[in-house]
Structures are given as structure tokens and as C-alpha cells.
Amino acid sequence: MLPEIGLGLLWLAAALAGLQLLAGGLSLTANGKGMAGIVRPVAMVQGVLAAAALGILIWLFVQTDLSVKLVAENSHSAKPLMFKIAGTWGNHEGSMLLWVTVMGLGGAFVAAVERRLPEPTMMATLAGQAFVSLGFYAFLLFASNPFARLYPVPEDGNGLNPLLQDPGLAFHPPTLYLGYVGLSIAFSFAIGALITRQVGPDFARAMRPWVLGAWIFLTVGITAGSYWAYYVLGWGGWWFWDPVENASLMPWLAATALLHSASVLAARNALRAWTVMLGVVAFSMSMVGTFLVRSGILTSVHAFAVDPRRGGFILALLAIYIGGALLLFALRASTVSEGERFAITSRESALVFNNVMLSSILGITLIGTLYPLFTEAMGTKVSVGPPYFTPVSAMFAVPMFVVLLFGPMLRWRRDRFSRISPLLALPLVVALIAGGWAWAMGVRHVLPLLGLALGPALVVASFLPLRGRSVLRAPLSLWGMVIAHAGIGVALFGMASDSAFTVERLVAAKVGEVNQVGPWSIRLAEVAPIAGPNWTAMEGVLKARYDGGAEVTLRPQSRTFWAPLQTNAVSALKGRWNGQLYTVLGDETVSDKGESRWQLRLWWKPYVPLIWIGGLLVALGGGLALLSRVAQDLKRRVARAKGGNRRDEVAALAQGDTAQGDAAKGDAA
Amino acid sequence: MAVRAKHQRLVLLAVALVALIGAGLLATWALRSQASYFYVPADMAANPPEADRAVRLGGMVERGSMKNAPDGVTVNFIVTDGKARIPVRFAGIRPALFVEGSGVVAEGKLGRDGTFVADNLLAKHDEKYVPREMKDMQQARKAIENTK
């Protein structure tokens, strides 16, 4: 009965989305103004119903209700509870339900709290959100029903791919989805603003917190995903330019560009058409990415033949939403593009440069990801990998990082480079020292050298906008920017260290044997069998010493899962302040004389955790900026609630964004 | 003023377009010259890639061809598509589902002695996840099995 209730709730939510679209659209016409009143409540109920349907599906997974096809195919009664829950979205249908739920709840939240936009724009936005949701509801209900029953009921389920049975991954997809779908709200805002032609600073200020929130989730999701790939796959790498990774990187690049162009629009009323365009592009990238991953098209272009209905549905949705939005943009761009001017040397110019570079990297990633699909359609097989992505994207990333050294210090509208050039001495010296140190350490490749020199310089330069200010009284949003930019420098240093300094050894070790990797000496103490809830494993016990210091123990495993039957290596890591020791246990090999040895892969990776620490700093910076926006918003509401006699105060607070965004200007004045 | 504002927008648009088109051209050029191409054994035998170029080789691991070297970490085997056979050497921890008679995609370089030196092996993760290039190999596998 429960699965039928879930399906019913989903139908009801879809019907409400239809109503939301209809009422929102009608309210924009002369005769339909009366409809406006119901749009917000409908949006809220729709979100709650979708969430209830997802709740039921999670419950079915927790119960391991094998009469539900999806549960039987993706779960198993012997699985730990956390992975039963995570199994809900570890598959196509469940992840699509999670998608509409997050989208519905996002729309409900906007309907509940957003009061800054003019009412017609708000109605157009909620109608737009409903329009996008409807396509996804249709997709779920007609092509991917998560509540479909199975008969006869099997004895037990198939289980979840062991690679996914990791706490990091269990909550990785929801984090990314919050990001993707948060961008759907930016998309709907852009559509709403295009429809009512209300593209101005108010629009940017209303949209920015949503973009910021989505971007924080994407940043955390990508950082966590990278760390997961690093320690679960046992390959010792942190980024493979795999299409699945690119699918999350592309919306992040667009959202990063959007975040920066929205601040130009909010503070200076420039880049209007461009910002709206990025709002459309950012969510389009979420959809393209998700569908590339979820449709199976990347596993094989022939997936369309396997399930032509699903593939066709996906293409139709992409065409309608992206094509429709771009068409609307083309029709309206000329009427919204009037904006303020700025000089070549100005904060705006630096941000435009950042936007163009980010967009170029996005374009390069998109082309590289889609290229194999096109060539395969033509009959040639091609794999595009790091030899393409890394150098080509670096050609745009490096100039962007160079501009990032000084861009945040420039004033809005017009500035002189001579004003800030003396300040650049400090990052320049840092870059020279770091680069010299890397050279002395024997680093000879161009990109690692550049990264090792630029990373520390960026960290130092990021703090320069704070100069002359009291550290405690600087605005929170300024601190957010400083920390996020410093995080980029930290991550860059970690990435460059990984390619510059990593030492690797592959050995077949006898029990008791000692091997050396970099400054570590590692003894294989024993290999013994152990058992987990749904796996058994051989576990190696490694006793490691750093440079003759105290002994630490690492326990890499080679696990065998029985549902489904497969093995995978579980690495063991040991972090120090200056890097990480990474160990993997492989197969046993027995020589002709009957002597047993175990394959061990040992890596010493200096400074490599900085990659993820940097990523988290970037997200933290975003969090501080968001916090400052929310705080401002609350102040404004309180002021408004106090009544009309305090209009001046309200007006002053409304100017707050401009004043805060203008942080670097204030102290120079 | 209005004219100059328009002028500036045009300049900005031009700069953005030049950069994006430049990025696109660069991407296509780089894809042509640097993309790591996928080979099946018949292609590789007929038209071998340059010695230092990173490529992928995909096929079936020939039954009875897998030999462990005395160092305990290196394995030699033959990848075949039923038409040609390429010897492969790999030093490292093998993926779980890497067995004789199964499909594999090896990433690496073709050595001057005609042996493909792999630095990474992609095998099936499970029944659901198969590297993209390996899908078609299911057919090759059937063809090979049938000849035996």
C-alpha cells in the first residue's frame, strides 16, 4: 500500500506544479491578477508533497521492501542502515525523485521567504520553477517510476555497489543535488526577470544568496567527491577529468562566474544581460551534467537504444528548457542590457576577465566531455583525458589566478594601476621565494612550478584587501571573499605538490619485510582475515616510521562483498602536517618455492591534503558571505516591520550591499 | 553618453567572443593532437601509435596468456579482439574483476619492442558499470568464445 501512496503523492505534487504554472502565468495578465494569491501556498504544498514521497521511498528502503522493484534491485537486507538510506538515491529513479524533491522544497522556500523582488517578477519566477519541475515530474511518472512493484517478490535484493558503500559517498549526491537544484532557482529568477524585464541591482541582490547557497553545496560536494575518489578508488589520484566529475565541475564553473557577475550587477548595475545569461547557463550545465551521468549516455551512446524512451525524454527536456531559455534571452537581451560603464582598470574589468576565463574553461571542459560522444556517433572511438584537459584549462586558469592577485584591490568604475602596484611587491616576493624553493627541491615541470609559486602568493594577496582595516570590524562579506580566495591559493599549492613531490613504490613484500618510500620506512607486520557486516577482508598491518620517528599503524584491506559479489581495495592513510602516507594492499603472490608475498602500493604525498583543505576554505568563505547577506536581510526586515517613519534607515540598509561590496574602496578614500 | 555606453558593450562582447572562440579553437586543436585515442588490437597492429603517446588499448584478456613475473608485482598478458594480439605488461595492483577471458581497457604507451606498457587497467566495476569502450567488446568476447 505504501508504494501506491508514494506514487499518489507524486501525482498530486505534479498536479500542483501544473496549477502553480497556470496561476503564476495568469497572474501576469490583466484579467488574471486574482490568481496571484494562490501561487505561493501552492508552491509550498507542492514541495512538501514531493518531500513526503521521497520520505516514503526512504522508508521502503529502510524496511527493504522487496516487492518494490527499485529496492530489490538496489538494496539488500544485510546492508548497514546508513547505506540502506543512501541506496535510495544511489540509483537512477531515486536520484530523480531526490532531484524533484530538492527542487520543490527550494521553490517552497523561495515562496515562503523571498519578498524583495517585485510581485510580477516573483510570480514569473515561481511559474518558471513549476515549469521546470513539471518536466521532471513527467519524467519520473512516465519513464522512471521509483515505486514500481515487482512480482514475484525475490528472496533478497541485489545490493548496492560496494564502491558506493562509504559514508563519504552516501551523502555526496544529496550535497551536489542541493547545489544543482539551487541553481534551478537562479535559473527561474533569470527567466522571471527576463519575462518582466526587471533586470537590475534588485534582481541581482535577490538572486545572489540562492546562487551563493547552491555554490557552497557544489564546492563542498566536489571537494568531498574528490577526496572520496582519492581514498576509495585506491588509485592515489584526486581528479581524473572523468565525465562524471566534469558533470559537477561545469555547473560549479558557471556558478562561480555567476556569483562574481551578480556582484557587479548588484553593486554597479552593469553586466545585466551577461548575468542573466549565466543564470541560464549555470542550471543548464547542471541538467546537462546530471543527464550525461544519469541517462547512461556516457557509459555508452547505445544506451539510447537500450531505453530509447528515457533517452528521448531527456533530450526533449534539455531542448525545451535550455532552448526555450536561450530563445527568451535572445528576444529580451537587447531590452535589459543597458548598464553602467566602467574603465579598463577597474574592479568590473577584473571581474569580467574572471568571467571570461571561467567561461572559457567551462567551454573547454564541455567540448572535451562531449567530443567522444560525437566522434563515436561518427564511428571513431576516442578517449579524452588529462593530457587534454589539464594543459588546456591551465592556459586559462593561470592568467585568471594572476589577475586574482590584484583584482580584488581595484576600485569600482575607475582606478589607476599605479595606486595598487606597490602593494603587489609582497605577493611577488612570496611567489619568487616559493618558486625558488620548488626549483631547489628539484621541480622542473612548468605547471607544478607555477602552481607552487602562485599558490602562496595568492594566499598572501588575498589578505591585502583587509589592509588598513581593523580585523574585527571588517565586514563579514569582505572576510568571506578573503578566505575563499586564500582557499584557492591553498588548494592550488596542494594540487601542484601532488604532481611535483609524490613518491610512489610498488613492492611485493614478505611478512616482516621493511620498505622505504620517501622519508617513511614501512614494515609489513602481518596479513590477517577479518569480517565486516556484509564483507570479509584480508587486512594488512603496516608499521610505519617517518624519518626514524615513532611507529604508527596502517591497516589497508582487500575487501570481498557478497551482495553483489566483488572485491575492492580499501586504502589506509596516515596524515602528518607535511603530507600523507597512502597505502594499498593488493593480491597475494606465491612463488615457485611456495614463498608468499603481498603486493603493496605505497605513496608519500607531501602537502596533498591542502587540496581539500583549500576547497573547504573556499566553501567557508562562501558561507561567511551568505551569513552576512542573511544578516543584512534580517535587519532590513526588522527595520521594515518597525514602520514607515523609518524609511531612511531602510533606504540606508538597501544601500548596504553597494557599500559592502565596495570594501576595497573605503579604506583608500 | 548613450553611444559610448553602447560602444563599451560592443567592445566587451567582442572581447568575450574572441576569448570563447579562441578557447573553442584551442580545444579542437588540442583534441586532435593530444586526445588519448582508443585502440582495439587490430587497429594497433595495423597502425601503431607513436612510441611516447598515451593511448588506450581495449580488448579481451586471452585465456592462458596471463603470466606473473618473479618480482611479484608485474603481470604480462595478451589483449586480443579475435583479429590481432597485443602483448601487455602491467606493474601494479590489479583491479578486482581483472581475469582471463574478461574485458579490459589498458591505459599506457606502446613500447618500441611492440609490448604495450600499461600504467592503469580499467576493468569492469560490476555488471552495471562497464567502461564505455568495453561495451562493444561483449560481442568480440562472444565471437572469440565461439571460435574455441
Short mmCIF file of C-alpha atoms in Angstrom, two decimals, chain B:
data_model
loop_
_atom_site.label_atom_id
_atom_site.label_comp_id
_atom_site.label_asym_id
_atom_site.label_seq_id
_atom_site.Cartn_x
_atom_site.Cartn_y
_atom_site.Cartn_z
CA MET B 1 26.99 59.06 -23.37
CA ALA B 2 24.49 56.52 -24.60
CA VAL B 3 26.53 55.98 -27.72
CA ARG B 4 29.67 55.41 -25.69
CA ALA B 5 27.90 53.00 -23.34
CA LYS B 6 26.84 51.03 -26.36
CA HIS B 7 30.36 51.21 -27.69
CA GLN B 8 31.72 49.75 -24.48
CA ARG B 9 29.21 46.91 -24.55
CA LEU B 10 30.29 46.07 -28.07
CA VAL B 11 33.94 46.02 -27.05
CA LEU B 12 33.14 43.77 -24.08
CA LEU B 13 31.09 41.47 -26.27
CA ALA B 14 33.90 41.32 -28.81
CA VAL B 15 36.48 40.50 -26.14
CA ALA B 16 34.30 37.79 -24.66
CA LEU B 17 33.57 36.31 -28.08
CA VAL B 18 37.22 36.31 -29.10
CA ALA B 19 38.18 34.58 -25.85
CA LEU B 20 35.44 31.98 -26.10
CA ILE B 21 36.04 31.27 -29.77
CA GLY B 22 39.75 31.11 -29.02
CA ALA B 23 39.04 28.60 -26.27
CA GLY B 24 36.92 26.56 -28.67
CA LEU B 25 39.58 26.55 -31.37
CA LEU B 26 42.27 25.70 -28.86
CA ALA B 27 40.11 22.87 -27.58
CA THR B 28 39.53 21.39 -31.02
CA TRP B 29 43.19 21.71 -31.93
CA ALA B 30 44.25 20.09 -28.65
CA LEU B 31 41.69 17.33 -29.06
CA ARG B 32 43.07 16.49 -32.48
CA SER B 33 46.68 16.40 -31.36
CA GLN B 34 46.55 15.29 -27.74
CA ALA B 35 43.43 13.29 -27.07
CA SER B 36 44.37 9.83 -26.00
CA TYR B 37 42.91 7.66 -28.68
CA PHE B 38 41.28 4.36 -28.14
CA TYR B 39 42.67 1.36 -30.00
CA VAL B 40 41.49 -2.18 -30.39
CA PRO B 41 44.27 -4.73 -31.08
CA ALA B 42 43.53 -4.91 -34.81
CA ASP B 43 43.93 -1.11 -35.13
CA MET B 44 47.07 -1.10 -33.05
CA ALA B 45 48.69 -3.86 -35.09
CA ALA B 46 47.77 -2.27 -38.40
CA ASN B 47 48.57 1.32 -37.47
CA PRO B 48 50.64 1.58 -34.29
CA PRO B 49 50.66 4.88 -32.33
CA GLU B 50 53.91 6.76 -31.79
CA ALA B 51 56.04 5.30 -29.03
CA ASP B 52 55.62 8.03 -26.42
CA ARG B 53 51.96 8.83 -26.92
CA ALA B 54 49.43 7.97 -24.19
CA VAL B 55 46.67 5.83 -25.65
CA ARG B 56 44.11 3.31 -24.53
CA LEU B 57 44.01 -0.28 -25.66
CA GLY B 58 40.84 -2.28 -25.19
CA GLY B 59 40.08 -5.92 -25.74
CA MET B 60 39.73 -9.31 -24.10
CA VAL B 61 42.42 -10.85 -21.94
CA GLU B 62 43.37 -14.01 -23.84
CA ARG B 63 42.82 -17.20 -21.87
CA GLY B 64 46.05 -18.84 -20.72
CA SER B 65 48.12 -15.74 -21.51
CA MET B 66 48.40 -14.23 -18.04
CA LYS B 67 51.87 -14.70 -16.53
CA ASN B 68 53.13 -13.28 -13.25
CA ALA B 69 56.71 -12.03 -13.29
CA PRO B 70 59.07 -13.14 -10.49
CA ASP B 71 59.06 -9.66 -8.91
CA GLY B 72 55.52 -10.35 -7.68
CA VAL B 73 54.01 -7.11 -8.98
CA THR B 74 54.33 -7.32 -12.75
CA VAL B 75 51.93 -9.25 -14.93
CA ASN B 76 52.21 -10.00 -18.64
CA PHE B 77 49.19 -10.90 -20.72
CA ILE B 78 47.82 -10.67 -24.23
CA VAL B 79 44.91 -8.49 -25.27
CA THR B 80 43.02 -9.69 -28.30
CA ASP B 81 39.96 -8.81 -30.32
CA GLY B 82 39.97 -12.06 -32.26
CA LYS B 83 41.90 -10.46 -35.12
CA ALA B 84 45.18 -9.33 -33.58
CA ARG B 85 47.07 -9.97 -30.32
CA ILE B 86 49.00 -7.32 -28.44
CA PRO B 87 51.30 -8.27 -25.53
CA VAL B 88 50.77 -6.05 -22.47
CA ARG B 89 52.89 -5.51 -19.39
CA PHE B 90 51.44 -4.02 -16.21
CA ALA B 91 53.08 -3.44 -12.85
CA GLY B 92 50.61 -2.67 -10.10
CA ILE B 93 47.63 -3.80 -8.14
CA ARG B 94 45.15 -5.37 -10.46
CA PRO B 95 41.51 -4.35 -10.45
CA ALA B 96 39.22 -6.84 -8.78
CA LEU B 97 37.48 -8.11 -11.88
CA PHE B 98 40.59 -8.37 -14.00
CA VAL B 99 40.68 -12.05 -15.01
CA GLU B 100 41.43 -14.08 -18.11
CA GLY B 101 38.65 -14.07 -20.64
CA SER B 102 37.27 -10.77 -19.41
CA GLY B 103 37.37 -7.35 -20.99
CA VAL B 104 39.97 -4.76 -20.12
CA VAL B 105 40.97 -1.26 -21.12
CA ALA B 106 44.67 -0.59 -20.60
CA GLU B 107 45.96 2.97 -20.42
CA GLY B 108 49.59 3.41 -21.33
CA LYS B 109 52.08 3.56 -24.17
CA LEU B 110 53.22 1.19 -26.86
CA GLY B 111 56.88 0.34 -26.24
CA ARG B 112 59.44 0.13 -29.03
CA ASP B 113 59.60 -3.64 -28.66
CA GLY B 114 55.91 -3.90 -29.52
CA THR B 115 54.79 -4.53 -25.93
CA PHE B 116 52.11 -2.24 -24.59
CA VAL B 117 53.22 -0.89 -21.20
CA ALA B 118 50.12 -0.15 -19.16
CA ASP B 119 50.17 2.20 -16.19
CA ASN B 120 46.50 1.73 -15.45
CA LEU B 121 43.98 -1.03 -16.08
CA LEU B 122 40.27 -0.33 -16.24
CA ALA B 123 38.21 -3.44 -15.68
CA LYS B 124 34.53 -3.78 -15.04
CA HIS B 125 33.48 -2.50 -11.63
CA ASP B 126 30.45 -4.74 -11.67
CA GLU B 127 27.72 -5.87 -14.03
CA LYS B 128 26.35 -2.34 -14.21
CA TYR B 129 29.43 -0.23 -14.57
CA VAL B 130 31.49 -1.08 -17.60
CA PRO B 131 33.97 1.35 -19.15
CA ARG B 132 32.35 2.96 -22.15
CA GLU B 133 34.77 1.46 -24.63
CA MET B 134 34.21 -2.01 -23.29
CA LYS B 135 30.54 -2.35 -24.14
CA ASP B 136 31.17 -3.41 -27.71
CA MET B 137 33.68 -5.91 -26.50
CA GLN B 138 30.93 -8.14 -25.16
CA GLN B 139 30.32 -9.01 -28.80
CA ALA B 140 34.01 -9.57 -29.52
CA ARG B 141 34.12 -11.84 -26.48
CA LYS B 142 31.28 -13.96 -27.78
CA ALA B 143 33.00 -14.16 -31.17
CA ILE B 144 36.23 -15.33 -29.53
CA GLU B 145 34.48 -17.84 -27.27
CA ASN B 146 32.65 -19.28 -30.25
CA THR B 147 35.83 -19.98 -32.19
CA LYS B 148 37.08 -22.24 -29.38
#
